[in-house]
Coordinates of C-alpha atoms in Angstrom, one line a residue:
X1 CA -2.7 17.2 13.5
X2 CA -3.9 16.9 9.6
X3 CA -2.6 14.0 7.7
X4 CA -1.5 17.0 5.2
X5 CA 0.1 18.4 7.8
X6 CA 2.0 15.4 8.7
X7 CA 3.2 14.7 5.4
X8 CA 4.7 18.7 5.1
X9 CA 6.6 17.9 8.2
X10 CA 7.7 14.3 6.8
X11 CA 9.1 16.5 3.9
X12 CA 10.8 19.1 5.2
X13 CA 12.7 16.5 7.7
X14 CA 13.7 14.3 4.9
X15 CA 15.3 17.5 2.8
X16 CA 16.8 18.0 6.1
X17 CA 18.2 15.0 6.7
X18 CA 19.5 14.6 2.3
X19 CA 21.5 17.5 3.7
X20 CA 23.6 15.7 5.7
X21 CA 24.9 13.2 3.3
X22 CA 28.6 13.3 2.9
X23 CA 30.4 12.7 -0.4
X24 CA 31.2 9.0 -1.3
X25 CA 33.2 7.3 -3.7
X26 CA 30.6 5.1 -5.1
X27 CA 27.1 4.7 -6.0
X28 CA 26.6 1.4 -3.9
X29 CA 27.7 3.6 -0.5
X30 CA 25.7 6.5 -1.4
X31 CA 22.6 4.2 -1.6
X32 CA 23.1 2.7 2.1
X33 CA 23.7 6.0 3.5
X34 CA 20.7 7.2 2.2
X35 CA 18.5 4.6 3.4
X36 CA 20.0 5.2 6.7
X37 CA 19.7 8.6 6.8
X38 CA 15.8 8.6 5.3
X39 CA 14.9 5.5 7.6
X40 CA 16.0 7.8 10.8
X41 CA 13.7 10.9 10.1
X42 CA 10.3 9.5 11.1
X43 CA 12.0 8.9 14.4
X44 CA 13.6 12.1 14.4
X45 CA 10.3 13.9 13.6
X46 CA 8.7 11.9 16.3
X47 CA 10.9 12.5 19.0
X48 CA 11.4 16.4 18.4
X49 CA 15.2 15.4 17.8
X50 CA 15.1 18.4 14.6
X51 CA 17.0 21.5 16.2
X52 CA 15.7 23.7 13.6
X53 CA 12.4 25.0 15.2
X54 CA 10.0 22.5 13.2
X55 CA 8.2 22.0 16.7
X56 CA 7.7 25.8 17.0
X57 CA 6.1 25.5 13.3
X58 CA 4.2 22.5 14.3
X59 CA 2.8 22.7 18.1
X60 CA 0.1 20.5 17.6
X61 CA 2.4 17.8 15.8
X62 CA 1.9 14.4 17.9
X63 CA 3.8 11.8 16.5
X64 CA 4.1 11.0 13.1
X65 CA 2.3 9.2 10.6
X66 CA 1.4 6.0 11.7
X67 CA 1.5 3.1 9.6
X68 CA -1.0 -0.6 9.6
X69 CA -0.4 -3.1 7.6
X70 CA -2.8 -6.1 7.1
X71 CA -1.6 -9.3 5.2
X72 CA -4.6 -11.8 4.2
X73 CA -4.3 -15.3 3.5
X74 CA -4.3 -18.4 5.6
X75 CA -1.3 -19.6 3.3
X76 CA 0.9 -17.0 5.4
X77 CA -0.3 -18.6 9.0
X78 CA 0.2 -22.0 7.4
X79 CA 3.5 -21.4 6.9
X80 CA 2.6 -22.8 3.1
X81 CA 4.0 -18.9 1.4
X82 CA 6.2 -16.9 2.6
X83 CA 5.1 -13.8 4.0
X84 CA 7.7 -11.4 2.0
X85 CA 5.1 -8.4 2.2
X86 CA 6.2 -6.6 5.7
X87 CA 9.8 -6.7 4.8
X88 CA 9.5 -5.1 1.0
X89 CA 7.1 -2.5 2.4
X90 CA 8.9 -1.4 5.3
X91 CA 11.6 -1.1 2.9
X92 CA 10.1 1.0 0.9
X93 CA 8.6 3.1 3.6
X94 CA 12.3 3.7 5.4
X95 CA 12.7 5.3 2.0
X96 CA 10.1 7.6 2.6
X97 CA 11.0 8.6 6.3
X98 CA 8.0 6.3 7.6
X99 CA 7.9 3.3 9.4
X100 CA 5.3 0.7 10.0
X101 CA 3.7 0.8 13.2
X102 CA 2.4 -2.8 13.4
X103 CA 1.9 -5.6 10.9
X104 CA -0.7 -8.2 11.3
X105 CA -1.5 -11.4 9.4
X106 CA -4.7 -12.8 9.6
X107 CA -6.7 -15.9 7.7
X108 CA -9.3 -15.8 4.8
X109 CA -12.2 -15.1 7.1
X110 CA -14.6 -12.2 6.9
X111 CA -15.0 -11.9 10.7
X112 CA -11.5 -12.2 11.4
X113 CA -10.5 -9.5 8.7
X114 CA -13.0 -7.4 9.6
X115 CA -11.9 -7.3 13.1
X116 CA -8.4 -6.4 12.5
X117 CA -9.5 -4.0 9.9
X118 CA -11.8 -2.0 12.5
X119 CA -8.6 -2.5 15.2
X120 CA -6.3 -0.7 12.8
X121 CA -8.6 2.3 10.9
X122 CA -9.3 3.3 14.6
X123 CA -5.4 3.4 15.2
X124 CA -3.4 4.3 12.2
X125 CA -3.6 7.2 9.8
X126 CA -2.5 4.9 7.0
X127 CA -3.9 1.1 6.5
X128 CA -2.2 -1.2 3.9
X129 CA -4.4 -4.1 3.2
X130 CA -2.6 -6.9 1.5
X131 CA -4.3 -10.2 -0.4
X132 CA -7.4 -11.9 -0.9
X133 CA -8.6 -9.8 -4.7
X134 CA -8.4 -12.8 -6.7
X135 CA -11.8 -14.1 -8.0
X136 CA -12.4 -17.7 -5.8
X137 CA -14.6 -18.2 -3.1
X138 CA -11.7 -17.6 -0.3
X139 CA -10.8 -14.0 -1.9
X140 CA -13.2 -12.2 0.3
X141 CA -10.9 -8.8 1.0
X142 CA -13.0 -6.6 -1.3
X143 CA -16.1 -7.9 0.3
X144 CA -14.8 -7.2 3.7
X145 CA -13.6 -3.6 2.9
X146 CA -17.0 -2.9 1.1
X147 CA -18.9 -3.9 3.9
X148 CA -16.5 -2.5 6.6
X149 CA -17.1 1.2 5.0
X150 CA -20.7 0.7 3.9
X151 CA -19.6 1.1 0.4
X152 CA -21.5 -1.0 -2.1
X153 CA -19.6 -3.1 -4.7
X154 CA -20.0 -1.4 -8.1
X155 CA -19.5 -3.4 -11.5
X156 CA -17.0 -1.2 -14.1
X157 CA -17.0 -2.3 -17.6
X158 CA -13.8 -0.7 -18.6
X159 CA -11.8 -2.6 -15.4
X160 CA -13.6 -6.2 -16.7
X161 CA -12.5 -5.3 -20.4
X162 CA -8.9 -4.9 -19.3
X163 CA -9.0 -8.3 -17.3
X164 CA -10.5 -9.8 -20.4
X165 CA -7.6 -8.4 -22.6
X166 CA -4.9 -9.5 -20.4
X167 CA -6.3 -13.3 -21.0
X168 CA -6.8 -12.3 -24.8
X169 CA -3.2 -11.4 -24.7
X170 CA -1.9 -14.8 -23.6
X171 CA -4.3 -16.8 -26.0
X172 CA -6.0 -17.9 -22.7
X173 CA -9.8 -18.3 -22.5
X174 CA -10.9 -16.0 -19.1
X175 CA -13.0 -18.2 -16.7
X176 CA -16.3 -16.5 -15.8
X177 CA -15.6 -15.9 -12.4
X178 CA -12.8 -12.8 -13.1
X179 CA -15.8 -10.7 -13.5
X180 CA -15.6 -10.1 -10.0
X181 CA -12.7 -8.5 -9.8
X182 CA -13.9 -5.5 -11.6
X183 CA -16.5 -5.3 -8.9
X184 CA -15.0 -1.9 -6.6
X185 CA -16.5 -0.6 -3.6
X186 CA -18.5 2.9 -4.5
X187 CA -16.6 6.1 -4.2
X188 CA -12.8 4.2 -4.1
X189 CA -10.6 5.0 -6.3
X190 CA -9.1 2.3 -8.6
X191 CA -5.3 1.1 -8.3
X192 CA -4.2 -0.2 -11.8
X193 CA -2.8 -3.2 -12.2
X194 CA -0.4 -3.4 -15.0
X195 CA 1.3 -7.0 -14.5
X196 CA -1.8 -8.7 -13.4
X197 CA -5.8 -9.0 -13.4
X198 CA -6.9 -7.8 -10.2
X199 CA -7.3 -4.0 -9.0
X200 CA -6.4 -2.3 -6.3
X201 CA -8.4 0.5 -4.1
X202 CA -7.3 4.0 -2.7
X203 CA -9.4 5.4 -0.4
X204 CA -9.6 8.4 2.2
X205 CA -12.1 9.4 5.0
X206 CA -11.5 12.2 7.6
X207 CA -7.8 12.1 7.4
X208 CA -6.9 8.8 6.8
X209 CA -5.9 6.5 3.9
X210 CA -6.5 3.2 3.1
X211 CA -4.2 1.2 0.3
X212 CA -6.0 -2.3 -0.4
X213 CA -3.6 -4.1 -2.7
X214 CA -3.1 -7.4 -4.2
X215 CA -1.4 -10.3 -2.8
X216 CA 1.2 -11.4 -5.3
X217 CA 4.7 -9.9 -4.7
X218 CA 5.1 -9.0 -8.8
X219 CA 1.9 -7.2 -8.8
X220 CA 2.1 -5.6 -5.2
X221 CA 5.0 -3.6 -6.0
X222 CA 4.0 -2.0 -8.9
X223 CA 1.1 -0.9 -7.8
X224 CA 2.6 0.4 -4.2
X225 CA 5.5 2.2 -6.1
X226 CA 3.3 3.6 -8.8
X227 CA 0.3 4.4 -7.3
X228 CA 0.9 4.7 -3.6
X229 CA 4.3 6.1 -2.8
X230 CA 3.7 9.4 -5.3
X231 CA 2.5 12.6 -3.4
X232 CA -1.3 13.2 -4.9
X233 CA -2.6 10.0 -4.1
X234 CA -1.8 7.9 -6.6
X235 CA -5.3 6.4 -7.6
X236 CA -6.9 6.4 -10.6
X237 CA -7.5 10.1 -10.9
X238 CA -4.8 11.2 -8.3
X239 CA -6.9 13.1 -6.4
X240 CA -6.1 11.6 -2.9
X241 CA -3.8 13.4 -0.3
X242 CA -1.4 10.3 -0.9
X243 CA 1.9 9.7 1.1
X244 CA 5.3 11.6 0.2
X245 CA 7.2 10.1 -2.4
X246 CA 10.6 9.3 -3.2
X247 CA 12.2 8.4 -6.5
X248 CA 14.2 4.9 -5.5
X249 CA 15.1 1.6 -7.8
X250 CA 13.8 -1.6 -6.1
X251 CA 13.3 -4.3 -7.6
X252 CA 9.8 -6.4 -7.2
X253 CA 9.8 -9.5 -5.1
X254 CA 9.5 -12.9 -5.7
X255 CA 7.8 -14.3 -8.7
X256 CA 4.4 -14.4 -8.4
X257 CA 1.5 -14.7 -10.0
X258 CA -1.8 -13.0 -11.2
X259 CA -4.4 -12.5 -8.5
X260 CA -6.9 -14.4 -10.4
X261 CA -5.6 -17.7 -8.4
X262 CA -3.7 -16.3 -6.0
X263 CA -1.0 -18.6 -7.0
X264 CA 1.5 -16.0 -4.7
X265 CA 0.3 -14.2 -1.9
X266 CA 3.6 -12.8 -0.7

């Protein structure tokens, strides 16, 4: 079944879920009930629980969109930083009627990240990778992704200028090494970072999708909500298939700093 068909099915199912909502007396109870109903959509679609002929309309449906999360950073495994990414992303996905099928944390190592990425890419429809987009020597997610998909890194002047502007507006001197953050795997869409320096990436190939996001929660949250959630792919040009979005008000998690030093990996 194609990704587009899965998205169409999830949109239809979500609409039917909203019809189940009763009338509530206050906003809090509405939001609580809405999250609960939408969180059940993925399960009900996968099990064919809708008694509306959806199964007949989609005879090739094979179990919903499988989403896997890979969080990178040795500090996560050492317990030095709380890994808030799974909780935050699970909550956002639940609002879309989707859920994480698997979450894996890996240390800062090329082989470790490449191995987990390869396994997830075989199984999943959407793979989300977080962290490791800073300019330091242990920020290697960018390189691993480029190598895995055999897409050379290309320098983008526009991104570099935006990074330099980020420092200038704060009366800071940008270190030379931030230039590496302007390197983008060829052919991948850029996800703008409005509150930090490290851009993210969006990529689609043969019906599968990849989102690479910065580690600091204050950067990851707005990038996911503005760049990944909206239907239409949310890259710089909005050309991808994307995942269907649902407009909700969820505050970014944690404090975090710019990805430039990976102060907070989430």
